[in-house]
Tab-separated table of C-alpha atoms in Angstrom:
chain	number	residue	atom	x	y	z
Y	1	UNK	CA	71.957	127.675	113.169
Y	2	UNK	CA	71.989	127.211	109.362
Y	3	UNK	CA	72.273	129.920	106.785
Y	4	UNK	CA	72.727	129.888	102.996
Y	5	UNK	CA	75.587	131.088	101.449
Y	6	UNK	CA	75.597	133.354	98.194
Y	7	UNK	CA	77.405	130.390	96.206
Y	8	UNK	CA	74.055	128.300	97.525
Y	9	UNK	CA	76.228	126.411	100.335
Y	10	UNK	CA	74.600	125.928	104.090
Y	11	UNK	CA	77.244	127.570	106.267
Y	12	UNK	CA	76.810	126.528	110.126
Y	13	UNK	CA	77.119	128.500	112.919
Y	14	UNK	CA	77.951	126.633	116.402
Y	15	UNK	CA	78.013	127.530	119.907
Y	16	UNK	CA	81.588	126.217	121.189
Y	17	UNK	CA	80.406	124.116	124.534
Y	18	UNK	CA	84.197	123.981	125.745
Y	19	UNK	CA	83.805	127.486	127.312
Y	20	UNK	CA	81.640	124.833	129.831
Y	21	UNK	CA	84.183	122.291	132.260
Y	22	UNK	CA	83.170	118.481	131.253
Y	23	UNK	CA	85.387	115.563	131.749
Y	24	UNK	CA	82.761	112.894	131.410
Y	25	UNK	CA	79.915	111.771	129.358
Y	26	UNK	CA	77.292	112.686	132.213
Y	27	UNK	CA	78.778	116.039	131.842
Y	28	UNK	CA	78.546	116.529	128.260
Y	29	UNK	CA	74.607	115.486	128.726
Y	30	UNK	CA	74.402	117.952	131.901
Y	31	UNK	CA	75.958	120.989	129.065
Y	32	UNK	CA	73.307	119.932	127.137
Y	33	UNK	CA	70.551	121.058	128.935
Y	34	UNK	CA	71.761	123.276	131.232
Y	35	UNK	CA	73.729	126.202	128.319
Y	36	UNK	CA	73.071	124.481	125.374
Y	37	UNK	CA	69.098	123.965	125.169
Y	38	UNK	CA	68.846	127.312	127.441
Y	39	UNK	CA	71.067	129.031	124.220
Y	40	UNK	CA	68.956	127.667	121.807
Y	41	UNK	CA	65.276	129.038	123.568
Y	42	UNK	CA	67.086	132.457	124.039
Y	43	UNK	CA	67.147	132.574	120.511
Y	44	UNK	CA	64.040	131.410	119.702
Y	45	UNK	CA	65.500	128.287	116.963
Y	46	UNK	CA	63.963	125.303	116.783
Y	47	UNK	CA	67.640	123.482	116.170
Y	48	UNK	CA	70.755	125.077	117.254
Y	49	UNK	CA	74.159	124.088	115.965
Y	50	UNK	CA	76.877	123.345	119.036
Y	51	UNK	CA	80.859	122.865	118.395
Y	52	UNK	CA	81.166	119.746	120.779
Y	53	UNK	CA	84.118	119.489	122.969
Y	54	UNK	CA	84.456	115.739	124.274
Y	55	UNK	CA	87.294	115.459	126.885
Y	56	UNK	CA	89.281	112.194	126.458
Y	57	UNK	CA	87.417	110.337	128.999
Y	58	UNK	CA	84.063	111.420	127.527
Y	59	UNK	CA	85.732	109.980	124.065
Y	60	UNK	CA	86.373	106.639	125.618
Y	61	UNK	CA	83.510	105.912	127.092
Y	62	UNK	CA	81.132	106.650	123.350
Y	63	UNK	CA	83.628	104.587	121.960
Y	64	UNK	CA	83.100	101.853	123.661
Y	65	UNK	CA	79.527	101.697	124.180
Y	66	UNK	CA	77.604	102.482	120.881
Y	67	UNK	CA	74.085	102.758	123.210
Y	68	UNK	CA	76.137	105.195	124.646
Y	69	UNK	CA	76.282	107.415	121.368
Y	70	UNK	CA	73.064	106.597	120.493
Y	71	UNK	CA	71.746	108.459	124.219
Y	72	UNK	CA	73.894	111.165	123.182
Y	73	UNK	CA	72.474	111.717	119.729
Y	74	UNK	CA	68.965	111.127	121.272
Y	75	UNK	CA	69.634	113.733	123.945
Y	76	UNK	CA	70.581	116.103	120.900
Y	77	UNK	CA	67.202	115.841	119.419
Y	78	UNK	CA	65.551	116.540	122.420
Y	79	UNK	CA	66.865	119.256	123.219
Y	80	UNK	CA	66.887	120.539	119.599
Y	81	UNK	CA	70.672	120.701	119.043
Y	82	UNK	CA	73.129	119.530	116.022
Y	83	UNK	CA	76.498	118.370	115.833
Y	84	UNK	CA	78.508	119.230	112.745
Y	85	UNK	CA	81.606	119.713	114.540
Y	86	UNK	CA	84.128	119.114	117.446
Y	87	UNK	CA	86.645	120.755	119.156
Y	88	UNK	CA	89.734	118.168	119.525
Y	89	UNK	CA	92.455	120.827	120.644
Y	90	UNK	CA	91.567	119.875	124.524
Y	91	UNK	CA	92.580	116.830	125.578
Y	92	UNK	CA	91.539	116.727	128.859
Y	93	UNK	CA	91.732	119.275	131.954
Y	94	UNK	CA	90.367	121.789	130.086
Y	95	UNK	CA	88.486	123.053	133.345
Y	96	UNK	CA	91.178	122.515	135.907
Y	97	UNK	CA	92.419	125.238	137.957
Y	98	UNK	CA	95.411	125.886	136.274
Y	99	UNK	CA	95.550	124.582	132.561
Y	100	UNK	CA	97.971	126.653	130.954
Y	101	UNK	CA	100.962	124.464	128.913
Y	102	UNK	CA	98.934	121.303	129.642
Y	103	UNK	CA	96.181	122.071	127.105
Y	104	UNK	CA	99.228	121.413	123.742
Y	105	UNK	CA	99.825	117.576	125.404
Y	106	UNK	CA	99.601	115.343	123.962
Y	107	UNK	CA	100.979	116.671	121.037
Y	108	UNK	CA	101.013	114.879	117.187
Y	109	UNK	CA	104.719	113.458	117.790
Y	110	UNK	CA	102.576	111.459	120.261
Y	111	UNK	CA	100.278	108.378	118.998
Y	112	UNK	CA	97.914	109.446	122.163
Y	113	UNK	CA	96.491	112.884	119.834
Y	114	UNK	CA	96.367	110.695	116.497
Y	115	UNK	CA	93.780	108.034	118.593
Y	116	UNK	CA	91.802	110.559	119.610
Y	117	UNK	CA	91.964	112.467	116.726
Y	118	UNK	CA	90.125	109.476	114.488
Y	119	UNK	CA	87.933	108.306	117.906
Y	120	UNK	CA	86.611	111.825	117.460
Y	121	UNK	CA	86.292	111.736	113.748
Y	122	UNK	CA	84.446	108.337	113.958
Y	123	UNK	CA	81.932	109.690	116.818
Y	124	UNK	CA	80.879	112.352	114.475
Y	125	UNK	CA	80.223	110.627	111.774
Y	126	UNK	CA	77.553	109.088	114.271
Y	127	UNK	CA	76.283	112.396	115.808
Y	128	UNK	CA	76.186	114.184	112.391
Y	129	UNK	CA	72.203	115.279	111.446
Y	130	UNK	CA	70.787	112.987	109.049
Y	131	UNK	CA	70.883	115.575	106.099
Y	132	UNK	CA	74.579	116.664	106.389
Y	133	UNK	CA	77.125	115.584	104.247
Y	134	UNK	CA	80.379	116.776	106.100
Y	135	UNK	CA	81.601	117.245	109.445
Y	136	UNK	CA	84.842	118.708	110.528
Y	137	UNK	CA	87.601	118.229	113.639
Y	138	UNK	CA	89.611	120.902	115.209
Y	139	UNK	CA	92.942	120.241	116.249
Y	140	UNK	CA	96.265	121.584	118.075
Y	141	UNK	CA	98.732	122.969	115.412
Y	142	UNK	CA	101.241	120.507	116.026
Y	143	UNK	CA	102.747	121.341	119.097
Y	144	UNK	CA	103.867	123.600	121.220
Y	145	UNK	CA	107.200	125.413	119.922
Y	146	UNK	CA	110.175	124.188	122.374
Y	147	UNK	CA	111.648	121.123	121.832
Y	148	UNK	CA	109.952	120.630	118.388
Y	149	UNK	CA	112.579	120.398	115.701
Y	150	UNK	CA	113.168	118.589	112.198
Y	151	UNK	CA	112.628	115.022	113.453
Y	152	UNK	CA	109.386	115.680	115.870
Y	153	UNK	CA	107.637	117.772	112.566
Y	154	UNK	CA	108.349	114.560	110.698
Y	155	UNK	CA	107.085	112.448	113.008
Y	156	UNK	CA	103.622	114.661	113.676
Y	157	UNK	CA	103.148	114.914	109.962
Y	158	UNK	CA	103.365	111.173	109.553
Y	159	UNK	CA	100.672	110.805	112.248
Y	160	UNK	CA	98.340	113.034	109.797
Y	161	UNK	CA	99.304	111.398	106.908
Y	162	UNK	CA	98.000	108.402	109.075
Y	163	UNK	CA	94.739	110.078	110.347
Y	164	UNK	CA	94.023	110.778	106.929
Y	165	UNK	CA	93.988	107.340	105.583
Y	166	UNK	CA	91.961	106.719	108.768
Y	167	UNK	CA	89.596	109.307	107.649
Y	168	UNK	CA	89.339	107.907	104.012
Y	169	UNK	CA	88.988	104.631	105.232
Y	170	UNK	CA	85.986	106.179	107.240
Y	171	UNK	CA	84.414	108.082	104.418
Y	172	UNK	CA	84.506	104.456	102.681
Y	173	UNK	CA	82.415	102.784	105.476
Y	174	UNK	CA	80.000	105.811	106.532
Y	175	UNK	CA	79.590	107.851	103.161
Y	176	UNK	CA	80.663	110.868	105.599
Y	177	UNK	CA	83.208	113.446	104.682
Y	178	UNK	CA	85.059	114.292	108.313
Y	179	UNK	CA	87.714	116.842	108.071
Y	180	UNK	CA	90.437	117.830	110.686
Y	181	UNK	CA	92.014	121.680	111.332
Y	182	UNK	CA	94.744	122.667	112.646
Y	183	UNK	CA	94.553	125.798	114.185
Y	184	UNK	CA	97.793	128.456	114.170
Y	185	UNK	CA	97.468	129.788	117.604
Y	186	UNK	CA	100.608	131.770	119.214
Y	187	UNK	CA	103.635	130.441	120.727
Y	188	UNK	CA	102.765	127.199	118.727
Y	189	UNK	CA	105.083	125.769	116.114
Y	190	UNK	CA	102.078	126.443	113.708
Y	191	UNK	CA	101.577	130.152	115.281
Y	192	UNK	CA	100.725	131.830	111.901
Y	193	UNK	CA	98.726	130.928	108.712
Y	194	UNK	CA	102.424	131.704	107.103
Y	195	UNK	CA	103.285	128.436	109.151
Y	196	UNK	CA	100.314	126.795	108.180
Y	197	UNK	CA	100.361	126.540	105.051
Y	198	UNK	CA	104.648	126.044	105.513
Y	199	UNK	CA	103.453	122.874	107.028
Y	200	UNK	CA	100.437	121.863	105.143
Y	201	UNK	CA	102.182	122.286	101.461
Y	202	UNK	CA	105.976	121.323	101.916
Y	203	UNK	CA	107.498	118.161	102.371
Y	204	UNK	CA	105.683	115.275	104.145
Y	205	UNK	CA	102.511	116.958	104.022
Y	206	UNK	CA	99.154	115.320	104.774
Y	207	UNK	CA	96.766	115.702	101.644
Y	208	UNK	CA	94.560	118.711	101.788
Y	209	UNK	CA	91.137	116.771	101.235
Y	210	UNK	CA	91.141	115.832	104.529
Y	211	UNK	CA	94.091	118.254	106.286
Y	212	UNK	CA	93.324	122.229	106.795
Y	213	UNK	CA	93.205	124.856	108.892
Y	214	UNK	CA	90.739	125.916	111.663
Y	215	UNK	CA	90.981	129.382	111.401
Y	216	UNK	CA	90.382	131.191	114.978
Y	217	UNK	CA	90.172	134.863	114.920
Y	218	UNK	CA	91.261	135.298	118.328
Y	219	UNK	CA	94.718	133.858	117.247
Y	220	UNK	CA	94.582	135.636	113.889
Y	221	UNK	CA	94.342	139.145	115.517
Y	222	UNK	CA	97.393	138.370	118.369
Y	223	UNK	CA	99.762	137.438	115.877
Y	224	UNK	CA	98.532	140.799	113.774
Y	225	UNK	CA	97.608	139.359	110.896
Y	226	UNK	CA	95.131	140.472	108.294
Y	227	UNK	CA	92.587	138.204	107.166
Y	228	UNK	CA	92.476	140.420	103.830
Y	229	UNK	CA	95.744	138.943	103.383
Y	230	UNK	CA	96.162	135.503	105.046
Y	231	UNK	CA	92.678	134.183	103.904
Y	232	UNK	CA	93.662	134.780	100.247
Y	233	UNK	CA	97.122	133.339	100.787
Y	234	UNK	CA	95.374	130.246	102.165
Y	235	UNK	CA	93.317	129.607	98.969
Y	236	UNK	CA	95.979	130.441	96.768
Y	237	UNK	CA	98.045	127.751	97.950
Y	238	UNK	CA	95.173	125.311	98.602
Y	239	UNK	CA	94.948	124.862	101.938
Y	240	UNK	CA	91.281	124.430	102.914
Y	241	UNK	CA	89.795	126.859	105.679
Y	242	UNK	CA	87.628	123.733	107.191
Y	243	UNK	CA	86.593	126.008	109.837
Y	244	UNK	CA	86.206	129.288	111.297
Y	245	UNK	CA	85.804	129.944	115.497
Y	246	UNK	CA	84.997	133.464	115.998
Y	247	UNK	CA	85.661	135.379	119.370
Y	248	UNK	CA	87.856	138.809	120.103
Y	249	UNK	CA	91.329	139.031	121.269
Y	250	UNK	CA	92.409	142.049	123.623
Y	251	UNK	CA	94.117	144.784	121.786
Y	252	UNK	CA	96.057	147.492	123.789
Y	253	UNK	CA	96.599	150.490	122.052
Y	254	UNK	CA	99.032	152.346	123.947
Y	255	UNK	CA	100.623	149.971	126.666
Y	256	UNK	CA	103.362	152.545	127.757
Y	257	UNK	CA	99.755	154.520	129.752
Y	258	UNK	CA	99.822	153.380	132.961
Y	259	UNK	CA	96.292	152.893	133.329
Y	260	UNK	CA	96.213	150.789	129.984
Y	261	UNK	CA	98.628	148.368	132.072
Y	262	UNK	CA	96.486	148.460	135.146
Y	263	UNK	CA	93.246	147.278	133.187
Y	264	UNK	CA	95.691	144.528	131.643
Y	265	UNK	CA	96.458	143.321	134.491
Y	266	UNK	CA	92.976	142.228	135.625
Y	267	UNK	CA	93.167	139.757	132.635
Y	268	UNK	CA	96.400	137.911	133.878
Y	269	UNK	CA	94.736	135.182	135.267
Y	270	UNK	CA	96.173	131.689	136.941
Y	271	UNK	CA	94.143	129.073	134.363
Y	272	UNK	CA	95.102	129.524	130.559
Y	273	UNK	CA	97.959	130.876	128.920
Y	274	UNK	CA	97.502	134.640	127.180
Y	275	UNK	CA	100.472	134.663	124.120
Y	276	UNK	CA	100.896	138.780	124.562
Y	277	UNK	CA	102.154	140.182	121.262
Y	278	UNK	CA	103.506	143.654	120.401
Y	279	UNK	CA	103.632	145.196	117.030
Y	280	UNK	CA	106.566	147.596	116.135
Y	281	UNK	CA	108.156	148.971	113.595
Y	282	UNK	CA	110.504	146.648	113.682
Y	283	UNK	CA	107.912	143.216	113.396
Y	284	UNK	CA	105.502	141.584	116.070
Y	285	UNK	CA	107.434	140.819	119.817
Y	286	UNK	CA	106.267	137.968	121.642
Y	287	UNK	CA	106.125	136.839	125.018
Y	288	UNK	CA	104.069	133.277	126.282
Y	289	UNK	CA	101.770	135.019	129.115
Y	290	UNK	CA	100.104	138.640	130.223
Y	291	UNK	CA	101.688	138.429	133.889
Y	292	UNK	CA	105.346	138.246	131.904
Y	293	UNK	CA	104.245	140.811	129.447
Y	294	UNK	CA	103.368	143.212	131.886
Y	295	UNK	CA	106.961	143.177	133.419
Y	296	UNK	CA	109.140	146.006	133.058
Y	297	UNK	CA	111.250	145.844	129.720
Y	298	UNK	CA	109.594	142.625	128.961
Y	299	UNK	CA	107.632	143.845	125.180
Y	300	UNK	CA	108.347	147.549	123.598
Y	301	UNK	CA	105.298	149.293	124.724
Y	302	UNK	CA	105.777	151.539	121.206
Y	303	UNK	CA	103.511	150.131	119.693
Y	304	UNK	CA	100.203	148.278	120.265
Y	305	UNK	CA	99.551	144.969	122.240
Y	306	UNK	CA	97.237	141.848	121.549
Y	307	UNK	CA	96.695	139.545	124.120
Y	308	UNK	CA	95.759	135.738	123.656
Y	309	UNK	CA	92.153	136.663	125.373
Y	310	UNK	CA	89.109	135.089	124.018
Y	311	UNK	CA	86.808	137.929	124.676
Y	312	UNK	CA	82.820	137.201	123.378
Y	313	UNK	CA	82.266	139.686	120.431
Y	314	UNK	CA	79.312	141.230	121.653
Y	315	UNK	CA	81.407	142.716	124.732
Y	316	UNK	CA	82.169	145.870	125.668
Y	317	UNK	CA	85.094	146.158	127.648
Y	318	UNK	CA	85.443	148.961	130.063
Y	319	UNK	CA	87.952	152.123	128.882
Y	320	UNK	CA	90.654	152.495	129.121
């Protein structure tokens, strides 16, 4: 859906299809019709605007067949949807049984993420509507924290120093503006904006025309931050918000109640990882999943939790 800004800007608003499983390009064309379209009626829109997640198997297969992309953007029309932007944090697996660490491999000290990364960024210059401009790619923040020190940061920034170039050179040939996010998510080594814009300002940076930050409320409200605060912080140190995904984290208000701890635990689940993080007096206390939050001793239960739980906005959980 499309709605104008104040400042006279069209601002999209997507519906993320990676909440759907889809390895393959027949299953990006099934989401189509069987959530997407169905989204898009419920609403009663004539176009609705979808955040496309294309696994790397669905990638390869566009990319090497361009009647492939052109069924793709045909199935689009008919079914009265847009593309203005994809989701590139999944690689692949996104729908497996058990996900969890998998989902930050490859990382960008790996030239696997930068390929797909510009494969992405050259299929949407393709599947953009006619009468947009500008299309933007969402990406893991890096990497995952262990094992990522002076030398792999380098390395990943080089690869988006690279991607950019790739995306200039793209902008040359197509007349398309495609820009890339990274988005701060916990137990990442880009966890906060903080780190973000650490990373997107100081040495080796990419440049910030093409290089921002997907901003994902979920992840802004585990790691406590205020958007009153980080947002600003962001501008002031030019680092472009490319892109906003908007969903709910869990928030436990007093985790030392026993039945607080019992509703928890019906969230610890065996698929994706839920970054649990407790606010103190002291700071914010992290641990990578609910199940080892939930241990005895394992966060201070003084204060209150956040759990890495994309919960729909519209929800209302049950008490406690």
């Amino acid at each position: 859906m499309r709605f104008r800004h104040p400042d006279g800007t069209t601002v999209h608003l997507a519906y993320c299809t990676n909440v759907h499983a889809a390895e393959d390009l027949d299953g990006v064309l099934r989401q189509l019709t069987e959530y997407a379209e169905p989204v898009r009626r419920r609403l009663h829109r004539d176009r609705l605007g979808i955040g496309l997640w294309l696994a790397r198997d669905a990638t390869r297969a566009l990319t090497r067949d361009p009647g492939a992309v052109r069924g793709l953007r045909t199935a689009l029309d008919r079914a009265g949807l847009e593309v203005v932007t994809l989701n590139g944090f999944p690689y692949r697996g996104f729908g497996e049984q058990r996900v969890k660490y998998r989902v930050y491999r490859p990382d960008w000290t790996e030239d696997e993420r930068l390929d797909h990364t510009a494969d992405l960024a050259r299929l949407l210059t393709a599947l953009l509507p006619d009468d947009a401009a500008e299309g933007t790619v969402s990406t893991l923040p890096l990497a995952w924290r262990t094992g990522f020190g002076a030398p792999e940061r380098a390395g990943a920034l080089a690869r988006l120093n690279t991607l950019a170039q790739r995306l200039d050179a793209l902008h040359e040939l197509t007349g398309r503006e495609i820009r890339v996010g990274l988005e701060p998510e916990p137990g990442c080594t880009v966890e906060t904006t903080a780190e973000a814009r650490a990373a997107l300002t100081g040495p080796g940076a990419p440049p910030p025309h093409r290089i921002g930050v997907c901003l994902d409320t979920c992840h802004l409200a585990t790691a406590f931050e205020d958007p009153g605060t980080a947002v600003p912080a962001l501008v002031r140190d030019g680092v472009p918000v490319v892109k906003a995904q908007l969903s709910a984290a869990l928030h436990a208000q007093d985790p030392a109640d026993a039945s607080v701890r019992r509703a928890l635990a019906d969230f610890a689940e065996p698929r994706f990882l839920h970054q649990t993080r407790a606010r103190t007096a002291t700071g914010v206390h992290g641990v990578d999943d609910l199940h080892e939050a939930l241990a005895p001793g394992a966060l201070p239960a003084s204060g209150p939790w956040r759990s890495h739980f994309h919960v729909p906005l519209h929800v209302a959980l049950a008490g406690p």
